[in-house]
PDB file of C-alpha atoms in Angstrom:
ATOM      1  CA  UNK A 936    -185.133-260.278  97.320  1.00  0.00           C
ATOM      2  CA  UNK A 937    -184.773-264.113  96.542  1.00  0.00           C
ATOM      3  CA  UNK A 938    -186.456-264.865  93.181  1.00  0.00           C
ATOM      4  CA  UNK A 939    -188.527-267.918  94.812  1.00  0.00           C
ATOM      5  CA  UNK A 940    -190.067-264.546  96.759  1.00  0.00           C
ATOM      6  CA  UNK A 941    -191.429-263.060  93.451  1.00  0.00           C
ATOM      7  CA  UNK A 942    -195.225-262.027  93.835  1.00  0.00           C
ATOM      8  CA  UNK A 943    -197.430-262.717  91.147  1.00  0.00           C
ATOM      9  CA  UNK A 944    -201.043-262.482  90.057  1.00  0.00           C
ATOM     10  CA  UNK A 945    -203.452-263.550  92.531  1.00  0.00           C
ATOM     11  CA  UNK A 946    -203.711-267.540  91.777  1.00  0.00           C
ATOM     12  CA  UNK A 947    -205.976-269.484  94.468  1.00  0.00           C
ATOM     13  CA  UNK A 948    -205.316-272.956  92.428  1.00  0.00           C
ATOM     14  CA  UNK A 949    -202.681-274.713  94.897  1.00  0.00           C
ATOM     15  CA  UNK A 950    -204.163-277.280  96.717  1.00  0.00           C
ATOM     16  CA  UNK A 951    -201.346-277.687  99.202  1.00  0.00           C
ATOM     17  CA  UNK A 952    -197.970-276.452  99.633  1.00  0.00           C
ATOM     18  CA  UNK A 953    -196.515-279.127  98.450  1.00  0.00           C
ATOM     19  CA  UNK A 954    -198.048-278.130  94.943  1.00  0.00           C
ATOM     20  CA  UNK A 955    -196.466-274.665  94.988  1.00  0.00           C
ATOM     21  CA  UNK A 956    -193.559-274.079  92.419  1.00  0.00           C
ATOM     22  CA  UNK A 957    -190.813-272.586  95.407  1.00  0.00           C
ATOM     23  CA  UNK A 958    -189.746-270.470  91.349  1.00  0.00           C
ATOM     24  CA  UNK A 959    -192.978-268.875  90.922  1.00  0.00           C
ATOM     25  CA  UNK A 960    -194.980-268.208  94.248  1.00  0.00           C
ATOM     26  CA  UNK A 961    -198.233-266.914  93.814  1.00  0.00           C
ATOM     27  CA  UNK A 962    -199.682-263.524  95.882  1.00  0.00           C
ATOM     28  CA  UNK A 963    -202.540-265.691  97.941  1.00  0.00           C
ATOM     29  CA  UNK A 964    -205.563-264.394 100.306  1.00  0.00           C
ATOM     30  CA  UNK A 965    -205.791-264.586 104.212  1.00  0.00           C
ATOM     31  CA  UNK A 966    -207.605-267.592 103.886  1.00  0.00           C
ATOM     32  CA  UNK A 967    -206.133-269.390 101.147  1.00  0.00           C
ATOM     33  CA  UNK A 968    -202.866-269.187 103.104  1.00  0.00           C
ATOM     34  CA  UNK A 969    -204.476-269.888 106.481  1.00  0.00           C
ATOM     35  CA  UNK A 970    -205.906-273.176 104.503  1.00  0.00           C
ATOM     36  CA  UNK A 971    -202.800-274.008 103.079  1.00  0.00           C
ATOM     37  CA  UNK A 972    -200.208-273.518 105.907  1.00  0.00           C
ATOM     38  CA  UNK A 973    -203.159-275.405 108.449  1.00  0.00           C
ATOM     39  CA  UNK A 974    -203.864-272.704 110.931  1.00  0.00           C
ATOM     40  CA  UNK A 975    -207.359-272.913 111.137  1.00  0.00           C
ATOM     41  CA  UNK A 976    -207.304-274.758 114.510  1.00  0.00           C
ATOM     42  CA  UNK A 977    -205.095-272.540 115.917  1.00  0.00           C
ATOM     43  CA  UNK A 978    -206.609-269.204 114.972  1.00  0.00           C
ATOM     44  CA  UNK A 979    -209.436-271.101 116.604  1.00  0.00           C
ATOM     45  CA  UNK A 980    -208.128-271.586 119.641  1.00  0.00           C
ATOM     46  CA  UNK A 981    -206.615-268.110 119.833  1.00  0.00           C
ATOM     47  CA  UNK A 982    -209.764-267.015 119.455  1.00  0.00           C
ATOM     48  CA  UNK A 983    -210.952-269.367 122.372  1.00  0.00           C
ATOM     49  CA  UNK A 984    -207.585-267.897 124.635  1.00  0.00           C
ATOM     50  CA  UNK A 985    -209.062-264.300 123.987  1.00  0.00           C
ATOM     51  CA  UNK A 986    -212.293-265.454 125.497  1.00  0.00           C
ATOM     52  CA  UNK A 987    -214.076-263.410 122.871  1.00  0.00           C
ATOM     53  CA  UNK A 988    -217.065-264.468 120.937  1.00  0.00           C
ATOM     54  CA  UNK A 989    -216.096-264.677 116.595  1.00  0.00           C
ATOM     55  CA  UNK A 990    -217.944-260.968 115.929  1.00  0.00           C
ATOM     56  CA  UNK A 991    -215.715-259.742 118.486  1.00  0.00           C
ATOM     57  CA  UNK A 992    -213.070-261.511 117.370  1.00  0.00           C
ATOM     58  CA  UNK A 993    -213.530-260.581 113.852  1.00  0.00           C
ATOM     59  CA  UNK A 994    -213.945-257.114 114.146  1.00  0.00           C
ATOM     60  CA  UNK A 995    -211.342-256.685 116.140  1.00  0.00           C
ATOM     61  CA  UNK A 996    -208.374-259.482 115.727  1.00  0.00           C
ATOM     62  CA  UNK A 997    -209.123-260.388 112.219  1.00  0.00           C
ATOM     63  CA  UNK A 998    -208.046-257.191 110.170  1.00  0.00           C
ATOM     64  CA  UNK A 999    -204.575-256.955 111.639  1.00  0.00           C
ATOM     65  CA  UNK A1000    -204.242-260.897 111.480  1.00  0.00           C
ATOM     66  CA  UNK A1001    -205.236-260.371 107.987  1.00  0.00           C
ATOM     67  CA  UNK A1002    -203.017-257.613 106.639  1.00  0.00           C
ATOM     68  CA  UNK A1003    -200.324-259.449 108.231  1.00  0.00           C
ATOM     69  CA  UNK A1004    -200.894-262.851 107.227  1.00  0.00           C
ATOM     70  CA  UNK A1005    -201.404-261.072 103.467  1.00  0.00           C
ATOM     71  CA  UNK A1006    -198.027-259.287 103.936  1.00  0.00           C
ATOM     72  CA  UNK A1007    -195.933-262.587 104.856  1.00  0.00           C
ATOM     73  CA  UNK A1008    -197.498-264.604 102.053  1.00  0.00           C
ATOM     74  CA  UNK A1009    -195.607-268.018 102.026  1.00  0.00           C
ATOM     75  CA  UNK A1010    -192.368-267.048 103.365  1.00  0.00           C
ATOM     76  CA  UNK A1011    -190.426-268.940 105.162  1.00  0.00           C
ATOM     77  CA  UNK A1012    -189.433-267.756 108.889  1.00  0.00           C
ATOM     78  CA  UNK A1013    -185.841-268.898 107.825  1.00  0.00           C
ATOM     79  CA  UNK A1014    -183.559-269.904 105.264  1.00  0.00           C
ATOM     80  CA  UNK A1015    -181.697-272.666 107.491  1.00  0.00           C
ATOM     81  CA  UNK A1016    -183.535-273.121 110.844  1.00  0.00           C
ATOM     82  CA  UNK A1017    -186.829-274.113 111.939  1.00  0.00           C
ATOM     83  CA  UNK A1018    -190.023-272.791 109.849  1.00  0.00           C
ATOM     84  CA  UNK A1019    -187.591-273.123 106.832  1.00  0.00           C
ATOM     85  CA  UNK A1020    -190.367-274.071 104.607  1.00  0.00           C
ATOM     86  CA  UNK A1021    -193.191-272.146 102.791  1.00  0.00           C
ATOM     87  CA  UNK A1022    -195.608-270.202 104.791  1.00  0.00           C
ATOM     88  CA  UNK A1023    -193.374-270.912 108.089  1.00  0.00           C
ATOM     89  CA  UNK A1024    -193.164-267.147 108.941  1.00  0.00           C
ATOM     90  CA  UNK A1025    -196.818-267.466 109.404  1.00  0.00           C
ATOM     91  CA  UNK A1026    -196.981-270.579 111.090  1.00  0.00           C
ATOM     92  CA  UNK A1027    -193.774-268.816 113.287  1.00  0.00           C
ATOM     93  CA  UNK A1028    -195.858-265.986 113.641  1.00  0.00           C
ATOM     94  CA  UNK A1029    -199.346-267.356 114.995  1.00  0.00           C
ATOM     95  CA  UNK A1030    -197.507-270.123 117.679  1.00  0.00           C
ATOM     96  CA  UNK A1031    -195.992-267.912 119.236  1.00  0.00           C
ATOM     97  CA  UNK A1032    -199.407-265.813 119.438  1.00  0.00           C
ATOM     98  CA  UNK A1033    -200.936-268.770 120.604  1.00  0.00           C
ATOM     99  CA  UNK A1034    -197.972-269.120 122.962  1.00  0.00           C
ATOM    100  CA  UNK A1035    -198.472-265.819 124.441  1.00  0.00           C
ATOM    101  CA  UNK A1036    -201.705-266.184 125.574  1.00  0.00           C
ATOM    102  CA  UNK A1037    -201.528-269.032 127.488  1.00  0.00           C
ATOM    103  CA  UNK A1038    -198.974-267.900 129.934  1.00  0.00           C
TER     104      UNK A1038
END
């Protein structure tokens, strides 16, 4: 794989992407890379398009959205078109969720 994809100890010190070294990526939590890629609102409001309340929505949405999000890390959805940046394979990912559920 790439060497920018290397995985490292877990390192929840980035403040944004832009802060990231692209050479030395670190291995980041659900959270930290829902915070840093902006997806709050939008797990939000797939959340909202599932019409279920957040237990519900934890219990059952959350784990695979988790291990998922986890597995991707900051991965880009491509090397030369669009979501060519750092955590776009999530972003990628979770619009066209979002996407999905409104048709």
């Amino acid at each position: 794989m790439l060497r920018m994809f290397r995985r490292h100890l877990k390192d929840e010190t980035a403040d944004d992407l832009d802060s990231i070294d692209p050479g030395s990526i670190p291995f980041l939590s659900y959270d930290r890379i829902i915070t840093l890629t902006n997806q709050t609102n939008r797990l939000r409001n797939i959340r909202r398009l599932v019409a279920l309340d957040v237990k519900v929505f934890d219990a059952l949405y959350t784990p695979a959205l988790s291990r998922y999000v986890e597995s991707a890390q900051l991965r880009p959805a491509s090397t030369v078109d669009h979501h060519a940046y750092l955590g776009g394979l999530v972003v990628h990912t979770l619009e066209v969720v979002e996407r999905s559920l409104k048709k």
